[in-house]
Short mmCIF file of N, CA and C in Angstrom, two decimals:
data_model
loop_
_atom_site.label_atom_id
_atom_site.label_comp_id
_atom_site.label_asym_id
_atom_site.label_seq_id
_atom_site.Cartn_x
_atom_site.Cartn_y
_atom_site.Cartn_z
N MET A 6 -9.99 -13.57 -7.97
CA MET A 6 -9.51 -12.33 -7.40
C MET A 6 -10.60 -11.29 -7.52
N ARG A 7 -10.72 -10.45 -6.53
CA ARG A 7 -11.73 -9.39 -6.57
C ARG A 7 -11.36 -8.40 -7.64
N GLY A 8 -11.91 -7.20 -7.55
CA GLY A 8 -11.59 -6.16 -8.53
C GLY A 8 -10.11 -5.87 -8.56
N THR A 9 -9.61 -5.63 -9.74
CA THR A 9 -8.19 -5.33 -9.89
C THR A 9 -8.03 -3.86 -10.22
N VAL A 10 -7.30 -3.17 -9.37
CA VAL A 10 -6.99 -1.77 -9.62
C VAL A 10 -5.56 -1.70 -10.10
N LEU A 11 -5.34 -1.06 -11.24
CA LEU A 11 -4.00 -0.96 -11.79
C LEU A 11 -3.40 0.40 -11.46
N VAL A 12 -2.11 0.39 -11.16
CA VAL A 12 -1.35 1.60 -10.88
C VAL A 12 -0.30 1.74 -11.96
N ILE A 13 -0.18 2.93 -12.52
CA ILE A 13 0.85 3.17 -13.53
C ILE A 13 2.13 3.56 -12.81
N ALA A 14 3.19 2.78 -13.01
CA ALA A 14 4.46 3.00 -12.33
C ALA A 14 5.53 3.39 -13.35
N LEU A 15 6.25 4.44 -13.05
CA LEU A 15 7.37 4.89 -13.88
C LEU A 15 8.63 4.27 -13.29
N VAL A 16 9.34 3.46 -14.08
CA VAL A 16 10.49 2.70 -13.60
C VAL A 16 11.75 3.20 -14.28
N PHE A 17 12.76 3.52 -13.47
CA PHE A 17 14.06 3.96 -13.97
C PHE A 17 15.07 2.83 -13.76
N ILE A 18 15.65 2.33 -14.84
CA ILE A 18 16.71 1.33 -14.77
C ILE A 18 17.88 1.89 -15.58
N VAL A 19 18.87 2.40 -14.89
CA VAL A 19 20.04 3.07 -15.47
C VAL A 19 19.55 4.13 -16.45
N PHE A 20 19.71 3.94 -17.75
CA PHE A 20 19.27 4.93 -18.72
C PHE A 20 17.94 4.57 -19.37
N LEU A 21 17.39 3.46 -18.99
CA LEU A 21 16.12 3.01 -19.54
C LEU A 21 14.99 3.50 -18.63
N VAL A 22 14.04 4.19 -19.22
CA VAL A 22 12.86 4.64 -18.48
C VAL A 22 11.65 4.00 -19.15
N THR A 23 10.84 3.32 -18.37
CA THR A 23 9.68 2.65 -18.93
C THR A 23 8.49 2.78 -17.98
N VAL A 24 7.33 2.46 -18.48
CA VAL A 24 6.09 2.54 -17.71
C VAL A 24 5.48 1.15 -17.61
N PHE A 25 5.07 0.78 -16.41
CA PHE A 25 4.41 -0.50 -16.17
C PHE A 25 3.05 -0.25 -15.55
N GLU A 26 2.10 -1.11 -15.85
CA GLU A 26 0.84 -1.14 -15.12
C GLU A 26 0.91 -2.32 -14.16
N LEU A 27 0.85 -2.00 -12.88
CA LEU A 27 0.94 -3.04 -11.85
C LEU A 27 -0.35 -3.06 -11.04
N PRO A 28 -0.76 -4.23 -10.54
CA PRO A 28 -1.89 -4.26 -9.61
C PRO A 28 -1.55 -3.46 -8.36
N ALA A 29 -2.55 -2.83 -7.77
CA ALA A 29 -2.32 -1.98 -6.60
C ALA A 29 -1.71 -2.77 -5.45
N TRP A 30 -2.10 -4.04 -5.28
CA TRP A 30 -1.55 -4.81 -4.16
C TRP A 30 -0.05 -5.05 -4.34
N VAL A 31 0.43 -5.15 -5.58
CA VAL A 31 1.87 -5.30 -5.82
C VAL A 31 2.58 -4.01 -5.46
N MET A 32 2.01 -2.89 -5.87
CA MET A 32 2.62 -1.59 -5.58
C MET A 32 2.66 -1.34 -4.06
N LEU A 33 1.60 -1.71 -3.37
CA LEU A 33 1.59 -1.56 -1.91
C LEU A 33 2.64 -2.45 -1.25
N GLY A 34 2.83 -3.66 -1.77
CA GLY A 34 3.86 -4.55 -1.25
C GLY A 34 5.25 -3.98 -1.44
N ILE A 35 5.50 -3.40 -2.62
CA ILE A 35 6.79 -2.77 -2.90
C ILE A 35 7.01 -1.59 -1.95
N TRP A 36 5.98 -0.77 -1.76
CA TRP A 36 6.09 0.39 -0.88
C TRP A 36 6.35 -0.06 0.56
N PHE A 37 5.63 -1.08 1.03
CA PHE A 37 5.81 -1.58 2.39
C PHE A 37 7.22 -2.10 2.59
N ALA A 38 7.72 -2.88 1.63
CA ALA A 38 9.08 -3.42 1.73
C ALA A 38 10.11 -2.30 1.73
N GLU A 39 9.89 -1.29 0.90
CA GLU A 39 10.82 -0.16 0.85
C GLU A 39 10.87 0.56 2.19
N GLN A 40 9.71 0.80 2.80
CA GLN A 40 9.68 1.48 4.09
C GLN A 40 10.37 0.65 5.17
N ALA A 41 10.14 -0.66 5.16
CA ALA A 41 10.77 -1.54 6.15
C ALA A 41 12.29 -1.57 5.99
N VAL A 42 12.77 -1.65 4.75
CA VAL A 42 14.21 -1.68 4.50
C VAL A 42 14.85 -0.36 4.89
N PHE A 43 14.25 0.76 4.48
CA PHE A 43 14.82 2.06 4.83
C PHE A 43 14.80 2.28 6.35
N GLY A 44 13.78 1.78 7.03
CA GLY A 44 13.74 1.87 8.49
C GLY A 44 14.85 1.07 9.13
N ALA A 45 15.10 -0.13 8.61
CA ALA A 45 16.17 -0.98 9.14
C ALA A 45 17.53 -0.35 8.89
N VAL A 46 17.71 0.25 7.72
CA VAL A 46 18.98 0.93 7.42
C VAL A 46 19.14 2.15 8.33
N GLY A 47 18.03 2.82 8.63
CA GLY A 47 18.09 3.98 9.53
C GLY A 47 18.53 3.60 10.93
N LEU A 48 18.30 2.37 11.34
CA LEU A 48 18.74 1.92 12.66
C LEU A 48 20.26 1.85 12.76
N THR A 49 20.92 1.67 11.62
CA THR A 49 22.38 1.53 11.64
C THR A 49 23.09 2.87 11.66
N ASN A 50 22.37 3.96 11.43
CA ASN A 50 22.99 5.29 11.40
C ASN A 50 22.83 5.95 12.77
N PRO A 51 23.90 6.05 13.56
CA PRO A 51 23.77 6.58 14.92
C PRO A 51 23.44 8.08 14.97
N THR A 52 23.74 8.82 13.91
CA THR A 52 23.49 10.26 13.94
C THR A 52 22.12 10.63 13.38
N GLY A 53 21.44 9.69 12.77
CA GLY A 53 20.13 9.96 12.17
C GLY A 53 19.02 9.78 13.18
N GLY A 54 17.81 9.75 12.68
CA GLY A 54 16.64 9.61 13.55
C GLY A 54 16.31 8.17 13.88
N GLY A 55 17.10 7.22 13.39
CA GLY A 55 16.86 5.83 13.72
C GLY A 55 15.74 5.19 12.91
N GLY A 56 15.34 5.82 11.82
CA GLY A 56 14.29 5.24 10.98
C GLY A 56 12.90 5.35 11.56
N VAL A 57 12.70 6.29 12.49
CA VAL A 57 11.40 6.41 13.16
C VAL A 57 10.28 6.68 12.17
N ALA A 58 10.49 7.58 11.23
CA ALA A 58 9.43 7.93 10.28
C ALA A 58 9.07 6.74 9.40
N TYR A 59 10.07 5.98 8.98
CA TYR A 59 9.78 4.81 8.15
C TYR A 59 8.99 3.77 8.93
N PHE A 60 9.37 3.53 10.18
CA PHE A 60 8.63 2.56 10.99
C PHE A 60 7.24 3.08 11.35
N ALA A 61 7.06 4.39 11.41
CA ALA A 61 5.72 4.94 11.61
C ALA A 61 4.82 4.60 10.43
N HIS A 62 5.37 4.67 9.21
CA HIS A 62 4.59 4.28 8.03
C HIS A 62 4.24 2.80 8.07
N VAL A 63 5.21 1.97 8.44
CA VAL A 63 4.98 0.52 8.52
C VAL A 63 3.90 0.22 9.56
N GLY A 64 4.00 0.86 10.72
CA GLY A 64 3.01 0.65 11.78
C GLY A 64 1.62 1.13 11.38
N GLY A 65 1.56 2.28 10.71
CA GLY A 65 0.27 2.79 10.25
C GLY A 65 -0.37 1.88 9.21
N PHE A 66 0.45 1.34 8.33
CA PHE A 66 -0.04 0.41 7.31
C PHE A 66 -0.60 -0.85 7.98
N ALA A 67 0.16 -1.39 8.93
CA ALA A 67 -0.28 -2.60 9.64
C ALA A 67 -1.56 -2.33 10.43
N PHE A 68 -1.62 -1.18 11.10
CA PHE A 68 -2.83 -0.82 11.85
C PHE A 68 -4.03 -0.71 10.92
N GLY A 69 -3.83 -0.09 9.76
CA GLY A 69 -4.91 0.04 8.79
C GLY A 69 -5.43 -1.31 8.32
N LEU A 70 -4.52 -2.24 8.04
CA LEU A 70 -4.95 -3.58 7.62
C LEU A 70 -5.76 -4.28 8.71
N ILE A 71 -5.28 -4.17 9.95
CA ILE A 71 -5.98 -4.80 11.06
C ILE A 71 -7.34 -4.15 11.28
N ALA A 72 -7.40 -2.82 11.22
CA ALA A 72 -8.66 -2.10 11.41
C ALA A 72 -9.67 -2.46 10.33
N ILE A 73 -9.22 -2.59 9.10
CA ILE A 73 -10.13 -2.98 8.01
C ILE A 73 -10.69 -4.37 8.27
N ARG A 74 -9.84 -5.29 8.68
CA ARG A 74 -10.30 -6.66 8.95
C ARG A 74 -11.32 -6.70 10.09
N LEU A 75 -11.10 -5.88 11.11
CA LEU A 75 -11.99 -5.89 12.27
C LEU A 75 -13.29 -5.13 12.02
N LEU A 76 -13.24 -4.05 11.28
CA LEU A 76 -14.40 -3.16 11.16
C LEU A 76 -15.20 -3.33 9.88
N ALA A 77 -14.62 -3.90 8.87
CA ALA A 77 -15.32 -4.02 7.59
C ALA A 77 -16.39 -5.11 7.67
N THR A 78 -17.55 -4.78 7.17
CA THR A 78 -18.62 -5.76 7.10
C THR A 78 -19.13 -5.82 5.67
N ARG A 79 -19.55 -6.98 5.28
CA ARG A 79 -20.12 -7.13 3.94
C ARG A 79 -21.62 -6.94 4.06
N ARG A 80 -22.13 -6.03 3.27
CA ARG A 80 -23.56 -5.79 3.26
C ARG A 80 -24.16 -6.36 1.99
N LYS A 81 -25.28 -7.02 2.16
CA LYS A 81 -25.97 -7.54 0.99
C LYS A 81 -26.63 -6.37 0.27
N GLU A 82 -26.40 -6.29 -1.02
CA GLU A 82 -26.95 -5.19 -1.79
C GLU A 82 -28.45 -5.41 -1.97
N VAL A 83 -29.24 -4.45 -1.51
CA VAL A 83 -30.69 -4.55 -1.61
C VAL A 83 -31.15 -3.71 -2.79
N PRO A 84 -31.91 -4.31 -3.71
CA PRO A 84 -32.39 -3.52 -4.84
C PRO A 84 -33.42 -2.50 -4.37
N PRO A 85 -33.51 -1.36 -5.05
CA PRO A 85 -34.49 -0.35 -4.64
C PRO A 85 -35.92 -0.90 -4.82
N PRO A 86 -36.86 -0.45 -3.97
CA PRO A 86 -38.22 -0.98 -4.03
C PRO A 86 -38.99 -0.54 -5.27
N TYR A 87 -38.48 0.40 -5.99
CA TYR A 87 -39.15 0.91 -7.20
C TYR A 87 -38.12 0.97 -8.32
N PRO A 88 -38.58 0.95 -9.57
CA PRO A 88 -37.63 1.02 -10.69
C PRO A 88 -36.88 2.35 -10.72
N VAL A 89 -35.62 2.29 -10.98
CA VAL A 89 -34.79 3.49 -11.09
C VAL A 89 -34.42 3.67 -12.55
N TYR A 90 -34.76 4.83 -13.10
CA TYR A 90 -34.46 5.09 -14.51
C TYR A 90 -33.44 6.17 -14.64
#
């Protein structure tokens, strides 16, 4: 696995409050799932906005992943031509 970035998450379970360190990719997965579920629930409410904002987040996240895959290039790290102190 590449570099691991940890996110500190505050978790509330009834009266228990605890802190977890989670990898960023896990936290992003939880956030993505939450947005998708709330968007789907918003579709069932006829008086609401239909979950448009939640689906905008999901679409933006998906677009960002696709854009990173298409535009990111790996560059070989070139050492400087002279010693750096």
